[in-house]
């Protein structure tokens, strides 16, 4: 029977409206051998006081107060302070079902290098969206796991979600890969720890159903707006992915990285089309030339199924004035219709 200590790491920044719901969901876990680390990342609201109040009434809770450094620096600080045999990450505006830790732990073999994944729910104002990993439920080891590792990235839908949440990690998978975590990367930052952990893992478990993690969808913070730093952020993420695959020596890693770079570049193209700022067409052309989009899409026979991605691929394959203008109009109409 699983009895190992599980460290639950919660980065906290200006989360006073959601923190109670989050922390209570962790305190109410049916599995009791927990260490709960609340990492105050220089919050400017009442979050630090709430964290300290929780530490005063629950001996399992420890609070780390630090200067603001971003999400990566916050959960990295939590990892360095954690003493658990296994790690679980929960964001401060999300929550988890009471059975989550026990359910994940119940599938652990208590051997080094394992990762157990449940599924998740996106909680929207108009209803819940139930989401699964693309990889079929099951236990993956040996040759089956090697095949999974050869297909982690470079697909329209990732084989295994790259979120650090909804997963129970063996300690060493996180601690030994902290060197890949750059606090300056703020676009897809979870990839920088989950990807190397997946490359190293010796046992991967994907649970069936088990919708135990709840992502809070906040429309106020997720409006469609132009991000002037997205292209640079994507460039940094592409370099980071290349470094992971190079150091981990995964068969076909370079090809995975190149295909993933195509899909990430499509995100940057969408950002420019949505923003429609002066010079957007020129920036799209420059980005597509830099990434050799037409060549890469042909080399890997990339033909997206999603309607929006098909439009983006059409623009990126020949980003002339007509195609960029059509793309801009299409996203303007879509965003206007969606509110």
CSV table of C-alpha atoms in Angstrom, one decimal:
chain,number,residue,atom,x,y,z
A,1,UNK,CA,0.0,0.0,0.0
A,2,UNK,CA,1.4,3.4,-1.0
A,3,UNK,CA,2.6,5.4,2.0
A,4,UNK,CA,5.2,7.8,0.5
A,5,UNK,CA,5.1,11.5,1.2
A,6,UNK,CA,3.6,13.6,-1.6
A,7,UNK,CA,4.7,17.2,-1.9
A,8,UNK,CA,1.9,19.4,-3.4
A,9,UNK,CA,3.4,22.6,-4.8
A,10,UNK,CA,1.2,25.6,-5.3
A,11,UNK,CA,2.6,28.8,-6.9
A,12,UNK,CA,0.6,31.8,-5.6
A,13,UNK,CA,0.4,35.2,-7.2
A,14,UNK,CA,-2.5,37.6,-6.6
A,15,UNK,CA,-4.9,34.7,-6.1
A,16,UNK,CA,-6.9,35.9,-3.1
A,17,UNK,CA,-10.2,35.2,-4.9
A,18,UNK,CA,-9.5,31.6,-5.6
A,19,UNK,CA,-6.9,30.5,-3.1
A,20,UNK,CA,-9.3,29.2,-0.4
A,21,UNK,CA,-11.0,26.9,-2.9
A,22,UNK,CA,-7.7,25.6,-4.1
A,23,UNK,CA,-6.1,25.0,-0.7
A,24,UNK,CA,-9.2,23.5,0.8
A,25,UNK,CA,-9.4,21.0,-2.1
A,26,UNK,CA,-5.8,19.9,-1.2
A,27,UNK,CA,-6.4,19.8,2.6
A,28,UNK,CA,-9.5,17.6,2.0
A,29,UNK,CA,-7.6,14.9,0.2
A,30,UNK,CA,-8.4,11.4,1.3
A,31,UNK,CA,-4.6,10.7,1.1
A,32,UNK,CA,-3.1,12.2,4.2
A,33,UNK,CA,0.7,11.9,4.0
A,34,UNK,CA,1.0,15.3,2.3
A,35,UNK,CA,3.4,18.2,2.4
A,36,UNK,CA,1.7,21.3,1.0
A,37,UNK,CA,4.0,24.1,-0.1
A,38,UNK,CA,2.4,27.5,-0.8
A,39,UNK,CA,4.9,29.6,-2.8
A,40,UNK,CA,4.0,33.3,-2.5
A,41,UNK,CA,5.6,34.8,-5.6
A,42,UNK,CA,5.6,38.4,-4.3
A,43,UNK,CA,1.8,38.7,-4.4
A,44,UNK,CA,0.4,42.2,-3.9
A,45,UNK,CA,-3.1,41.2,-2.7
A,46,UNK,CA,-4.1,39.3,0.5
A,47,UNK,CA,-2.7,36.0,-0.8
A,48,UNK,CA,0.4,36.1,1.5
A,49,UNK,CA,-1.8,36.6,4.6
A,50,UNK,CA,-4.1,33.8,3.5
A,51,UNK,CA,-1.1,31.5,3.0
A,52,UNK,CA,0.3,32.3,6.5
A,53,UNK,CA,-3.2,31.8,8.1
A,54,UNK,CA,-3.4,28.3,6.5
A,55,UNK,CA,0.1,27.4,7.8
A,56,UNK,CA,-1.0,28.4,11.3
A,57,UNK,CA,-3.9,25.9,11.3
A,58,UNK,CA,-2.5,23.0,9.2
A,59,UNK,CA,0.9,21.5,10.2
A,60,UNK,CA,1.2,20.0,6.7
A,61,UNK,CA,1.4,23.5,5.1
A,62,UNK,CA,4.6,25.4,4.7
A,63,UNK,CA,4.8,28.9,3.1
A,64,UNK,CA,7.6,30.3,1.1
A,65,UNK,CA,7.7,34.1,0.5
A,66,UNK,CA,9.8,35.3,-2.3
A,67,UNK,CA,10.2,38.2,-4.7
A,68,UNK,CA,8.2,38.1,-7.8
A,69,UNK,CA,10.0,36.1,-10.5
A,70,UNK,CA,7.2,34.4,-12.5
A,71,UNK,CA,5.6,31.0,-12.5
A,72,UNK,CA,8.7,29.0,-13.2
A,73,UNK,CA,10.7,30.6,-10.5
A,74,UNK,CA,7.8,30.0,-8.0
A,75,UNK,CA,7.4,26.3,-8.5
A,76,UNK,CA,11.1,25.8,-8.9
A,77,UNK,CA,11.5,27.3,-5.4
A,78,UNK,CA,8.8,24.9,-4.2
A,79,UNK,CA,10.6,21.9,-5.7
A,80,UNK,CA,13.9,22.9,-4.0
A,81,UNK,CA,12.2,23.2,-0.6
A,82,UNK,CA,10.1,20.0,-0.9
A,83,UNK,CA,10.9,16.8,1.0
A,84,UNK,CA,8.4,14.5,-0.6
A,85,UNK,CA,9.1,11.3,-2.5
A,86,UNK,CA,6.6,12.3,-5.2
A,87,UNK,CA,5.5,15.7,-6.5
A,88,UNK,CA,2.2,17.1,-7.5
A,89,UNK,CA,1.6,20.6,-8.9
A,90,UNK,CA,-1.6,22.6,-8.5
A,91,UNK,CA,-2.1,26.2,-9.7
A,92,UNK,CA,-3.7,28.6,-7.2
A,93,UNK,CA,-6.8,29.3,-9.2
A,94,UNK,CA,-7.5,25.6,-9.9
A,95,UNK,CA,-8.8,22.8,-7.6
A,96,UNK,CA,-8.6,19.0,-7.4
A,97,UNK,CA,-11.1,16.3,-6.4
A,98,UNK,CA,-10.7,14.9,-2.9
A,99,UNK,CA,-9.7,11.5,-4.4
A,100,UNK,CA,-7.0,12.8,-6.7
A,101,UNK,CA,-3.8,12.1,-4.7
A,102,UNK,CA,-5.0,8.7,-3.5
A,103,UNK,CA,-6.2,7.8,-7.0
A,104,UNK,CA,-2.8,8.6,-8.6
A,105,UNK,CA,-0.8,7.1,-5.8
A,106,UNK,CA,-2.8,3.9,-6.0
A,107,UNK,CA,-1.4,3.4,-9.5
A,108,UNK,CA,2.2,4.0,-8.5
A,109,UNK,CA,4.7,1.1,-8.4
A,110,UNK,CA,6.9,3.0,-5.9
A,111,UNK,CA,9.8,2.7,-8.2
A,112,UNK,CA,12.1,5.5,-9.5
A,113,UNK,CA,11.2,7.3,-12.7
A,114,UNK,CA,7.4,7.0,-12.8
A,115,UNK,CA,4.7,9.5,-13.9
A,116,UNK,CA,1.0,8.9,-13.3
A,117,UNK,CA,-1.5,11.1,-15.2
A,118,UNK,CA,-5.2,11.7,-14.7
A,119,UNK,CA,-7.4,13.7,-16.9
A,120,UNK,CA,-8.8,17.2,-16.4
A,121,UNK,CA,-11.8,19.4,-16.7
A,122,UNK,CA,-11.8,23.0,-18.1
A,123,UNK,CA,-14.3,24.9,-16.0
A,124,UNK,CA,-15.9,27.6,-18.1
A,125,UNK,CA,-18.7,30.0,-17.2
A,126,UNK,CA,-21.0,28.3,-19.7
A,127,UNK,CA,-20.1,24.7,-18.7
A,128,UNK,CA,-17.4,22.1,-18.2
A,129,UNK,CA,-15.2,20.7,-20.9
A,130,UNK,CA,-13.8,17.2,-20.2
A,131,UNK,CA,-10.4,16.6,-21.7
A,132,UNK,CA,-8.3,13.5,-22.1
A,133,UNK,CA,-4.7,12.8,-23.1
A,134,UNK,CA,-4.4,11.8,-26.7
A,135,UNK,CA,-2.5,8.7,-25.6
A,136,UNK,CA,-4.7,5.7,-24.9
A,137,UNK,CA,-5.1,4.8,-21.2
A,138,UNK,CA,-2.7,2.2,-19.9
A,139,UNK,CA,0.7,1.4,-18.4
A,140,UNK,CA,3.7,2.1,-20.6
A,141,UNK,CA,7.1,0.6,-20.0
A,142,UNK,CA,9.9,-0.8,-22.1
A,143,UNK,CA,9.5,-0.8,-25.9
A,144,UNK,CA,6.0,0.6,-25.7
A,145,UNK,CA,7.3,3.6,-23.7
A,146,UNK,CA,10.1,4.1,-26.1
A,147,UNK,CA,7.6,4.4,-28.9
A,148,UNK,CA,5.7,7.0,-26.9
A,149,UNK,CA,8.8,9.0,-26.4
A,150,UNK,CA,9.4,9.1,-30.2
A,151,UNK,CA,6.0,10.8,-30.6
A,152,UNK,CA,5.7,13.3,-27.8
A,153,UNK,CA,5.7,16.5,-29.8
A,154,UNK,CA,5.1,17.6,-33.4
A,155,UNK,CA,1.5,16.6,-33.5
A,156,UNK,CA,-1.6,18.9,-33.8
A,157,UNK,CA,-2.6,17.4,-30.4
A,158,UNK,CA,0.1,16.4,-28.1
A,159,UNK,CA,0.3,12.7,-27.2
A,160,UNK,CA,0.6,13.5,-23.5
A,161,UNK,CA,-0.5,16.9,-22.1
A,162,UNK,CA,2.6,19.0,-21.4
A,163,UNK,CA,1.0,20.6,-18.3
A,164,UNK,CA,2.8,19.9,-15.1
A,165,UNK,CA,-0.5,19.6,-13.4
A,166,UNK,CA,-2.7,16.5,-13.3
A,167,UNK,CA,0.4,14.4,-12.8
A,168,UNK,CA,2.2,12.6,-10.0
A,169,UNK,CA,5.9,12.6,-10.6
A,170,UNK,CA,8.6,10.6,-8.9
A,171,UNK,CA,10.9,13.1,-7.2
A,172,UNK,CA,14.0,12.5,-9.3
A,173,UNK,CA,12.1,13.2,-12.6
A,174,UNK,CA,11.7,16.8,-11.5
A,175,UNK,CA,14.7,17.5,-9.3
A,176,UNK,CA,17.2,16.1,-11.9
A,177,UNK,CA,15.7,18.2,-14.7
A,178,UNK,CA,15.5,21.6,-13.0
A,179,UNK,CA,18.5,22.7,-15.2
A,180,UNK,CA,16.1,22.9,-18.2
A,181,UNK,CA,13.8,25.4,-16.4
A,182,UNK,CA,14.6,28.9,-17.4
A,183,UNK,CA,12.4,31.5,-15.6
A,184,UNK,CA,12.7,33.8,-18.6
A,185,UNK,CA,10.7,31.4,-20.7
A,186,UNK,CA,7.0,32.4,-20.1
A,187,UNK,CA,5.5,30.9,-23.2
A,188,UNK,CA,4.7,27.2,-22.8
A,189,UNK,CA,6.9,27.1,-19.7
A,190,UNK,CA,5.6,23.7,-18.5
A,191,UNK,CA,7.2,22.0,-21.5
A,192,UNK,CA,10.6,22.8,-20.0
A,193,UNK,CA,10.1,20.4,-17.1
A,194,UNK,CA,7.4,17.9,-18.4
A,195,UNK,CA,9.3,17.1,-21.6
A,196,UNK,CA,12.6,16.1,-20.0
A,197,UNK,CA,10.6,14.2,-17.3
A,198,UNK,CA,8.8,12.3,-20.0
A,199,UNK,CA,12.1,11.6,-21.8
A,200,UNK,CA,13.5,10.1,-18.5
A,201,UNK,CA,10.6,8.3,-17.2
A,202,UNK,CA,10.7,4.5,-17.0
A,203,UNK,CA,7.0,4.0,-16.3
A,204,UNK,CA,4.1,6.1,-17.6
A,205,UNK,CA,0.5,5.6,-16.5
A,206,UNK,CA,-2.4,7.2,-18.3
A,207,UNK,CA,-5.7,6.7,-16.3
A,208,UNK,CA,-9.0,6.2,-18.0
A,209,UNK,CA,-11.7,8.8,-17.1
A,210,UNK,CA,-10.3,10.1,-13.7
A,211,UNK,CA,-11.3,13.7,-14.4
A,212,UNK,CA,-9.8,14.9,-11.1
A,213,UNK,CA,-8.1,18.2,-12.0
A,214,UNK,CA,-10.1,21.3,-12.6
A,215,UNK,CA,-8.7,24.2,-14.6
A,216,UNK,CA,-10.4,27.5,-13.9
A,217,UNK,CA,-11.1,29.3,-17.2
A,218,UNK,CA,-11.1,33.0,-16.4
A,219,UNK,CA,-12.5,35.0,-19.4
A,220,UNK,CA,-11.2,38.2,-18.0
A,221,UNK,CA,-7.6,37.0,-18.2
A,222,UNK,CA,-8.0,35.0,-21.5
A,223,UNK,CA,-9.3,37.6,-23.9
A,224,UNK,CA,-8.1,37.4,-27.4
A,225,UNK,CA,-5.5,40.2,-27.5
A,226,UNK,CA,-2.2,40.8,-29.2
A,227,UNK,CA,0.9,39.7,-27.3
A,228,UNK,CA,3.9,41.7,-28.5
A,229,UNK,CA,6.3,39.3,-26.9
A,230,UNK,CA,4.8,36.0,-28.2
A,231,UNK,CA,7.1,35.6,-31.2
A,232,UNK,CA,10.3,36.0,-29.0
A,233,UNK,CA,8.8,33.7,-26.4
A,234,UNK,CA,8.1,31.0,-29.0
A,235,UNK,CA,11.6,31.3,-30.4
A,236,UNK,CA,13.0,30.7,-26.9
A,237,UNK,CA,10.7,27.7,-26.4
A,238,UNK,CA,11.7,26.2,-29.7
A,239,UNK,CA,15.4,26.5,-28.6
A,240,UNK,CA,14.6,25.0,-25.2
A,241,UNK,CA,12.8,22.0,-26.8
A,242,UNK,CA,15.8,21.4,-29.1
A,243,UNK,CA,18.1,21.4,-26.1
A,244,UNK,CA,16.0,18.8,-24.3
A,245,UNK,CA,15.9,16.5,-27.3
A,246,UNK,CA,19.6,16.9,-27.9
A,247,UNK,CA,20.6,16.1,-24.4
A,248,UNK,CA,18.2,13.3,-23.9
A,249,UNK,CA,19.2,11.7,-27.2
A,250,UNK,CA,15.6,10.6,-28.0
A,251,UNK,CA,15.4,8.8,-31.3
A,252,UNK,CA,13.8,11.1,-33.8
A,253,UNK,CA,14.0,14.0,-31.4
A,254,UNK,CA,15.3,16.5,-33.9
A,255,UNK,CA,12.3,15.7,-36.2
A,256,UNK,CA,9.9,16.1,-33.3
A,257,UNK,CA,11.4,19.5,-32.5
A,258,UNK,CA,11.1,20.7,-36.1
A,259,UNK,CA,7.5,19.6,-36.4
A,260,UNK,CA,6.7,21.1,-33.0
A,261,UNK,CA,8.3,24.4,-34.2
A,262,UNK,CA,5.8,24.5,-37.1
A,263,UNK,CA,2.8,24.3,-34.8
A,264,UNK,CA,4.3,26.8,-32.4
A,265,UNK,CA,5.0,29.2,-35.3
A,266,UNK,CA,1.4,28.9,-36.4
A,267,UNK,CA,0.5,30.3,-32.9
A,268,UNK,CA,2.7,33.3,-33.5
A,269,UNK,CA,1.1,33.8,-36.9
A,270,UNK,CA,-2.3,33.7,-35.3
A,271,UNK,CA,-1.2,36.2,-32.7
A,272,UNK,CA,-0.1,38.6,-35.5
A,273,UNK,CA,-3.3,38.1,-37.5
A,274,UNK,CA,-5.4,38.7,-34.4
A,275,UNK,CA,-3.5,41.8,-33.4
A,276,UNK,CA,-3.5,43.3,-36.9
A,277,UNK,CA,-1.0,45.9,-35.8
A,278,UNK,CA,0.8,48.0,-38.4
A,279,UNK,CA,3.4,45.8,-40.2
A,280,UNK,CA,1.7,42.5,-39.2
A,281,UNK,CA,2.0,41.1,-42.7
A,282,UNK,CA,5.7,41.8,-42.9
A,283,UNK,CA,6.3,40.3,-39.5
A,284,UNK,CA,4.5,37.1,-40.6
A,285,UNK,CA,6.5,36.9,-43.8
A,286,UNK,CA,9.7,37.3,-41.9
A,287,UNK,CA,8.8,34.7,-39.3
A,288,UNK,CA,7.7,32.1,-41.9
A,289,UNK,CA,10.9,32.6,-43.9
A,290,UNK,CA,13.0,32.3,-40.7
A,291,UNK,CA,11.3,29.0,-39.8
A,292,UNK,CA,11.2,27.8,-43.5
A,293,UNK,CA,7.5,27.0,-43.0
A,294,UNK,CA,6.6,26.0,-46.6
A,295,UNK,CA,9.6,23.6,-46.7
A,296,UNK,CA,9.0,22.2,-43.2
A,297,UNK,CA,5.2,21.6,-43.8
A,298,UNK,CA,6.0,19.8,-47.0
A,299,UNK,CA,8.8,17.7,-45.5
A,300,UNK,CA,6.6,16.5,-42.7
A,301,UNK,CA,3.4,16.4,-44.6
A,302,UNK,CA,1.7,18.7,-42.0
A,303,UNK,CA,-2.0,19.0,-42.8
A,304,UNK,CA,-3.9,20.2,-39.8
A,305,UNK,CA,-7.4,19.0,-39.1
A,306,UNK,CA,-8.6,21.9,-37.0
A,307,UNK,CA,-10.3,24.6,-39.1
A,308,UNK,CA,-8.3,27.4,-37.6
A,309,UNK,CA,-5.0,25.6,-38.0
A,310,UNK,CA,-5.8,24.8,-41.6
A,311,UNK,CA,-6.3,28.5,-42.2
A,312,UNK,CA,-3.1,29.4,-40.4
A,313,UNK,CA,-1.2,26.7,-42.4
A,314,UNK,CA,-2.6,28.2,-45.6
A,315,UNK,CA,-1.4,31.6,-44.7
A,316,UNK,CA,2.0,30.4,-43.5
A,317,UNK,CA,2.7,28.4,-46.6
A,318,UNK,CA,2.6,31.5,-48.7
A,319,UNK,CA,2.2,34.6,-46.5
A,320,UNK,CA,1.5,37.2,-49.2
A,321,UNK,CA,-0.7,40.3,-48.8
A,322,UNK,CA,-3.9,38.5,-49.9
A,323,UNK,CA,-3.5,35.5,-47.6
A,324,UNK,CA,-2.5,37.5,-44.6
A,325,UNK,CA,-5.5,39.9,-45.2
A,326,UNK,CA,-7.9,37.0,-45.5
A,327,UNK,CA,-6.5,35.4,-42.3
A,328,UNK,CA,-6.8,38.7,-40.4
A,329,UNK,CA,-10.4,39.1,-41.5
A,330,UNK,CA,-11.3,35.6,-40.6
A,331,UNK,CA,-10.0,35.9,-37.0
A,332,UNK,CA,-11.6,39.3,-36.6
A,333,UNK,CA,-14.9,37.8,-37.6
A,334,UNK,CA,-14.5,34.8,-35.3
A,335,UNK,CA,-13.4,36.9,-32.2
A,336,UNK,CA,-16.3,39.3,-32.8
A,337,UNK,CA,-18.8,36.5,-33.0
A,338,UNK,CA,-17.4,34.8,-29.8
A,339,UNK,CA,-17.8,38.1,-27.9
